Amino acid sequence: MSVSTQKVSMAPVAAADPAGTIQLSRAVIAALPNDTSVTLPAGSQWRRVGALPQGDVYRPLSGLFTIQTRRQDEAYAVASSGKLLGFYLPGESAFLPLSRPVALPVEMRQ
């Protein structure tokens, strides 16, 4: 179940930068390039922890979020302009793009 990733360097959120938190109003199903899909649960909260050239990086507030690539990898959501574009894999410092972007139904921002 191999997927193609892009090596990236995440710029962490600066200490003076207000870290934003988003909450999903409904579940989001995203198709991965390896013909599998992952679900971001409804009501899950994500905190902005950094940025990539592809978009802002969000880490889940409660627990780990993992996706199946070559192995089970921890993954952070990467979003821009209200769309989920892919996932940042912190263990590999890599970006995994989605087959196609998915709208993020954001309920709240802080």
Short mmCIF file of N, CA and C in Angstrom, two decimals:
data_model
loop_
_atom_site.label_atom_id
_atom_site.label_comp_id
_atom_site.label_asym_id
_atom_site.label_seq_id
_atom_site.Cartn_x
_atom_site.Cartn_y
_atom_site.Cartn_z
N MET A 1 0.84 -1.19 0.00
CA MET A 1 0.00 0.00 0.00
C MET A 1 0.88 1.25 0.00
N SER A 2 1.70 1.35 -1.00
CA SER A 2 2.66 2.45 -1.09
C SER A 2 1.98 3.70 -1.65
N VAL A 3 2.36 4.83 -1.11
CA VAL A 3 1.84 6.11 -1.61
C VAL A 3 3.01 7.04 -1.88
N SER A 4 2.81 7.96 -2.78
CA SER A 4 3.83 8.91 -3.15
C SER A 4 3.73 10.15 -2.26
N THR A 5 4.81 10.47 -1.57
CA THR A 5 4.83 11.64 -0.70
C THR A 5 5.90 12.61 -1.21
N GLN A 6 5.80 13.85 -0.74
CA GLN A 6 6.77 14.89 -1.09
C GLN A 6 7.48 15.31 0.18
N LYS A 7 8.82 15.29 0.17
CA LYS A 7 9.58 15.77 1.33
C LYS A 7 9.33 17.26 1.50
N VAL A 8 9.02 17.68 2.72
CA VAL A 8 8.75 19.09 3.00
C VAL A 8 9.36 19.47 4.35
N SER A 9 9.48 20.75 4.57
CA SER A 9 9.95 21.27 5.85
C SER A 9 8.85 22.14 6.42
N MET A 10 8.33 21.74 7.60
CA MET A 10 7.24 22.50 8.21
C MET A 10 7.80 23.67 9.00
N ALA A 11 7.22 24.84 8.78
CA ALA A 11 7.56 26.02 9.58
C ALA A 11 6.61 26.04 10.77
N PRO A 12 7.12 25.87 12.01
CA PRO A 12 6.22 25.84 13.16
C PRO A 12 5.58 27.21 13.41
N VAL A 13 4.44 27.18 14.10
CA VAL A 13 3.76 28.42 14.49
C VAL A 13 4.67 29.16 15.45
N ALA A 14 4.88 30.44 15.23
CA ALA A 14 5.71 31.25 16.12
C ALA A 14 5.01 31.41 17.47
N ALA A 15 5.80 31.54 18.53
CA ALA A 15 5.24 31.67 19.88
C ALA A 15 4.28 32.86 19.98
N ALA A 16 4.58 33.95 19.26
CA ALA A 16 3.74 35.15 19.31
C ALA A 16 2.49 35.02 18.44
N ASP A 17 2.48 34.02 17.57
CA ASP A 17 1.37 33.81 16.64
C ASP A 17 0.20 33.15 17.38
N PRO A 18 -1.01 33.69 17.27
CA PRO A 18 -2.13 33.01 17.92
C PRO A 18 -2.43 31.72 17.15
N ALA A 19 -2.29 30.60 17.83
CA ALA A 19 -2.55 29.31 17.18
C ALA A 19 -4.05 29.13 17.05
N GLY A 20 -4.53 28.95 15.85
CA GLY A 20 -5.96 28.79 15.61
C GLY A 20 -6.42 27.37 15.85
N THR A 21 -7.65 27.24 16.31
CA THR A 21 -8.26 25.93 16.50
C THR A 21 -9.52 25.86 15.65
N ILE A 22 -9.70 24.75 14.95
CA ILE A 22 -10.92 24.55 14.18
C ILE A 22 -11.64 23.31 14.69
N GLN A 23 -12.94 23.30 14.51
CA GLN A 23 -13.74 22.13 14.85
C GLN A 23 -14.59 21.78 13.64
N LEU A 24 -14.63 20.49 13.32
CA LEU A 24 -15.40 20.05 12.15
C LEU A 24 -16.86 19.85 12.52
N SER A 25 -17.77 20.42 11.73
CA SER A 25 -19.20 20.31 12.02
C SER A 25 -19.78 18.98 11.54
N ARG A 26 -19.06 18.30 10.65
CA ARG A 26 -19.47 16.96 10.21
C ARG A 26 -18.23 16.17 9.83
N ALA A 27 -18.40 14.87 9.70
CA ALA A 27 -17.27 14.02 9.33
C ALA A 27 -16.80 14.38 7.91
N VAL A 28 -15.51 14.27 7.69
CA VAL A 28 -14.91 14.53 6.38
C VAL A 28 -14.24 13.24 5.91
N ILE A 29 -14.64 12.78 4.73
CA ILE A 29 -14.04 11.58 4.14
C ILE A 29 -13.12 12.04 3.02
N ALA A 30 -11.86 11.63 3.12
CA ALA A 30 -10.86 12.05 2.15
C ALA A 30 -10.25 10.83 1.46
N ALA A 31 -10.16 10.89 0.13
CA ALA A 31 -9.59 9.79 -0.66
C ALA A 31 -8.08 9.96 -0.76
N LEU A 32 -7.36 8.91 -0.38
CA LEU A 32 -5.89 8.92 -0.50
C LEU A 32 -5.49 8.37 -1.87
N PRO A 33 -4.28 8.68 -2.31
CA PRO A 33 -3.83 8.22 -3.63
C PRO A 33 -3.73 6.70 -3.78
N ASN A 34 -3.73 5.96 -2.66
CA ASN A 34 -3.61 4.50 -2.73
C ASN A 34 -4.98 3.80 -2.74
N ASP A 35 -6.01 4.53 -3.16
CA ASP A 35 -7.38 3.99 -3.28
C ASP A 35 -7.99 3.60 -1.94
N THR A 36 -7.49 4.17 -0.85
CA THR A 36 -8.14 4.02 0.44
C THR A 36 -8.67 5.38 0.83
N SER A 37 -9.46 5.43 1.88
CA SER A 37 -9.95 6.72 2.35
C SER A 37 -9.82 6.78 3.87
N VAL A 38 -9.79 8.00 4.37
CA VAL A 38 -9.73 8.23 5.81
C VAL A 38 -10.86 9.16 6.19
N THR A 39 -11.28 9.08 7.44
CA THR A 39 -12.37 9.92 7.94
C THR A 39 -11.87 10.77 9.09
N LEU A 40 -12.06 12.07 8.97
CA LEU A 40 -11.83 12.99 10.08
C LEU A 40 -13.17 13.09 10.80
N PRO A 41 -13.22 12.72 12.07
CA PRO A 41 -14.50 12.62 12.77
C PRO A 41 -15.22 13.96 12.95
N ALA A 42 -16.56 13.90 12.90
CA ALA A 42 -17.38 15.09 13.20
C ALA A 42 -17.09 15.52 14.63
N GLY A 43 -17.00 16.83 14.84
CA GLY A 43 -16.76 17.36 16.18
C GLY A 43 -15.29 17.36 16.59
N SER A 44 -14.42 16.77 15.76
CA SER A 44 -13.00 16.74 16.13
C SER A 44 -12.42 18.15 16.06
N GLN A 45 -11.49 18.41 16.97
CA GLN A 45 -10.85 19.72 17.03
C GLN A 45 -9.39 19.60 16.63
N TRP A 46 -8.93 20.59 15.87
CA TRP A 46 -7.57 20.59 15.32
C TRP A 46 -6.93 21.94 15.59
N ARG A 47 -5.68 21.94 16.07
CA ARG A 47 -4.94 23.17 16.35
C ARG A 47 -3.86 23.38 15.29
N ARG A 48 -3.77 24.62 14.80
CA ARG A 48 -2.74 24.95 13.81
C ARG A 48 -1.37 24.92 14.49
N VAL A 49 -0.47 24.10 13.95
CA VAL A 49 0.86 23.94 14.55
C VAL A 49 1.98 24.41 13.62
N GLY A 50 1.64 24.69 12.37
CA GLY A 50 2.68 25.13 11.44
C GLY A 50 2.13 25.36 10.05
N ALA A 51 3.08 25.53 9.12
CA ALA A 51 2.69 25.79 7.73
C ALA A 51 3.67 25.09 6.79
N LEU A 52 3.13 24.68 5.66
CA LEU A 52 3.90 24.11 4.55
C LEU A 52 3.63 24.98 3.33
N PRO A 53 4.39 24.83 2.27
CA PRO A 53 4.05 25.55 1.03
C PRO A 53 2.62 25.22 0.57
N GLN A 54 2.13 24.02 0.90
CA GLN A 54 0.80 23.59 0.46
C GLN A 54 -0.33 24.18 1.30
N GLY A 55 -0.06 24.59 2.55
CA GLY A 55 -1.12 25.14 3.40
C GLY A 55 -0.78 25.06 4.87
N ASP A 56 -1.77 25.38 5.72
CA ASP A 56 -1.59 25.33 7.17
C ASP A 56 -1.68 23.89 7.66
N VAL A 57 -0.91 23.58 8.71
CA VAL A 57 -0.85 22.24 9.27
C VAL A 57 -1.60 22.22 10.60
N TYR A 58 -2.54 21.27 10.74
CA TYR A 58 -3.36 21.15 11.94
C TYR A 58 -3.18 19.78 12.58
N ARG A 59 -2.92 19.80 13.89
CA ARG A 59 -2.75 18.58 14.67
C ARG A 59 -4.02 18.35 15.50
N PRO A 60 -4.49 17.10 15.61
CA PRO A 60 -5.70 16.87 16.41
C PRO A 60 -5.45 17.17 17.88
N LEU A 61 -6.46 17.74 18.55
CA LEU A 61 -6.32 18.09 19.97
C LEU A 61 -6.42 16.86 20.86
N SER A 62 -7.17 15.85 20.43
CA SER A 62 -7.33 14.67 21.28
C SER A 62 -6.78 13.43 20.58
N GLY A 63 -5.69 12.94 21.09
CA GLY A 63 -5.13 11.69 20.58
C GLY A 63 -4.41 11.82 19.26
N LEU A 64 -4.02 10.67 18.74
CA LEU A 64 -3.32 10.60 17.47
C LEU A 64 -4.30 10.37 16.33
N PHE A 65 -3.99 10.92 15.18
CA PHE A 65 -4.73 10.61 13.97
C PHE A 65 -3.73 9.90 13.07
N THR A 66 -4.09 8.71 12.60
CA THR A 66 -3.16 7.95 11.78
C THR A 66 -3.80 7.58 10.45
N ILE A 67 -2.94 7.41 9.45
CA ILE A 67 -3.39 6.94 8.14
C ILE A 67 -2.48 5.79 7.71
N GLN A 68 -2.98 4.95 6.84
CA GLN A 68 -2.22 3.81 6.34
C GLN A 68 -1.47 4.22 5.08
N THR A 69 -0.14 4.23 5.16
CA THR A 69 0.68 4.46 3.96
C THR A 69 1.49 3.18 3.78
N ARG A 70 2.78 3.28 3.78
CA ARG A 70 3.60 2.06 3.76
C ARG A 70 3.44 1.33 5.09
N ARG A 71 3.15 2.12 6.11
CA ARG A 71 2.87 1.59 7.45
C ARG A 71 1.84 2.54 8.07
N GLN A 72 1.51 2.32 9.32
CA GLN A 72 0.58 3.22 10.01
C GLN A 72 1.36 4.47 10.41
N ASP A 73 0.99 5.63 9.89
CA ASP A 73 1.71 6.87 10.17
C ASP A 73 0.83 7.87 10.89
N GLU A 74 1.43 8.59 11.85
CA GLU A 74 0.75 9.73 12.44
C GLU A 74 0.59 10.78 11.34
N ALA A 75 -0.56 11.45 11.31
CA ALA A 75 -0.81 12.42 10.25
C ALA A 75 -1.49 13.66 10.80
N TYR A 76 -1.08 14.82 10.28
CA TYR A 76 -1.71 16.10 10.59
C TYR A 76 -2.41 16.58 9.33
N ALA A 77 -3.56 17.21 9.49
CA ALA A 77 -4.31 17.73 8.34
C ALA A 77 -3.60 18.95 7.76
N VAL A 78 -3.60 19.07 6.43
CA VAL A 78 -3.06 20.25 5.74
C VAL A 78 -4.21 20.89 4.97
N ALA A 79 -4.49 22.16 5.30
CA ALA A 79 -5.65 22.83 4.70
C ALA A 79 -5.27 24.22 4.21
N SER A 80 -6.01 24.66 3.19
CA SER A 80 -5.86 26.01 2.66
C SER A 80 -7.18 26.42 2.02
N SER A 81 -7.59 27.65 2.23
CA SER A 81 -8.81 28.20 1.63
C SER A 81 -10.03 27.31 1.89
N GLY A 82 -10.14 26.80 3.12
CA GLY A 82 -11.32 26.02 3.50
C GLY A 82 -11.36 24.61 2.95
N LYS A 83 -10.24 24.14 2.39
CA LYS A 83 -10.20 22.79 1.83
C LYS A 83 -9.07 21.97 2.45
N LEU A 84 -9.36 20.69 2.66
CA LEU A 84 -8.35 19.74 3.10
C LEU A 84 -7.58 19.31 1.85
N LEU A 85 -6.25 19.56 1.84
CA LEU A 85 -5.44 19.28 0.65
C LEU A 85 -4.64 17.98 0.78
N GLY A 86 -4.40 17.57 2.01
CA GLY A 86 -3.61 16.37 2.23
C GLY A 86 -3.21 16.26 3.68
N PHE A 87 -2.14 15.50 3.92
CA PHE A 87 -1.69 15.27 5.28
C PHE A 87 -0.19 15.44 5.37
N TYR A 88 0.24 16.00 6.51
CA TYR A 88 1.66 16.10 6.84
C TYR A 88 1.99 14.90 7.72
N LEU A 89 3.02 14.16 7.35
CA LEU A 89 3.45 13.00 8.12
C LEU A 89 4.70 13.41 8.90
N PRO A 90 4.53 13.75 10.20
CA PRO A 90 5.67 14.28 10.95
C PRO A 90 6.83 13.30 11.08
N GLY A 91 6.56 12.02 11.13
CA GLY A 91 7.62 11.02 11.25
C GLY A 91 8.52 10.96 10.03
N GLU A 92 8.00 11.38 8.87
CA GLU A 92 8.76 11.34 7.62
C GLU A 92 9.09 12.73 7.09
N SER A 93 8.57 13.78 7.75
CA SER A 93 8.68 15.15 7.24
C SER A 93 8.25 15.18 5.78
N ALA A 94 7.05 14.63 5.53
CA ALA A 94 6.56 14.51 4.16
C ALA A 94 5.11 14.94 4.06
N PHE A 95 4.73 15.40 2.87
CA PHE A 95 3.36 15.79 2.56
C PHE A 95 2.75 14.72 1.67
N LEU A 96 1.56 14.28 2.04
CA LEU A 96 0.81 13.30 1.25
C LEU A 96 -0.41 14.01 0.68
N PRO A 97 -0.43 14.31 -0.62
CA PRO A 97 -1.58 15.00 -1.20
C PRO A 97 -2.77 14.06 -1.35
N LEU A 98 -3.97 14.62 -1.23
CA LEU A 98 -5.18 13.84 -1.49
C LEU A 98 -5.35 13.65 -2.99
N SER A 99 -6.16 12.67 -3.36
CA SER A 99 -6.49 12.48 -4.77
C SER A 99 -7.17 13.74 -5.30
N ARG A 100 -8.04 14.33 -4.47
CA ARG A 100 -8.62 15.64 -4.79
C ARG A 100 -9.01 16.34 -3.49
N PRO A 101 -8.87 17.66 -3.42
CA PRO A 101 -9.19 18.41 -2.20
C PRO A 101 -10.65 18.22 -1.78
N VAL A 102 -10.88 18.33 -0.47
CA VAL A 102 -12.22 18.15 0.10
C VAL A 102 -12.54 19.37 0.95
N ALA A 103 -13.76 19.87 0.86
CA ALA A 103 -14.17 21.03 1.67
C ALA A 103 -14.17 20.66 3.15
N LEU A 104 -13.68 21.58 3.97
CA LEU A 104 -13.67 21.38 5.42
C LEU A 104 -14.83 22.14 6.04
N PRO A 105 -15.79 21.44 6.63
CA PRO A 105 -16.92 22.12 7.27
C PRO A 105 -16.55 22.60 8.67
N VAL A 106 -15.99 23.79 8.73
CA VAL A 106 -15.48 24.32 10.01
C VAL A 106 -16.62 24.97 10.78
N GLU A 107 -16.76 24.54 12.05
CA GLU A 107 -17.81 25.05 12.92
C GLU A 107 -17.37 26.27 13.70
N MET A 108 -16.13 26.26 14.12
CA MET A 108 -15.64 27.39 14.94
C MET A 108 -14.17 27.59 14.73
N ARG A 109 -13.73 28.83 14.94
CA ARG A 109 -12.30 29.15 14.90
C ARG A 109 -12.00 29.98 16.14
N GLN A 110 -10.82 29.76 16.69
CA GLN A 110 -10.40 30.56 17.83
C GLN A 110 -9.07 31.19 17.52
#
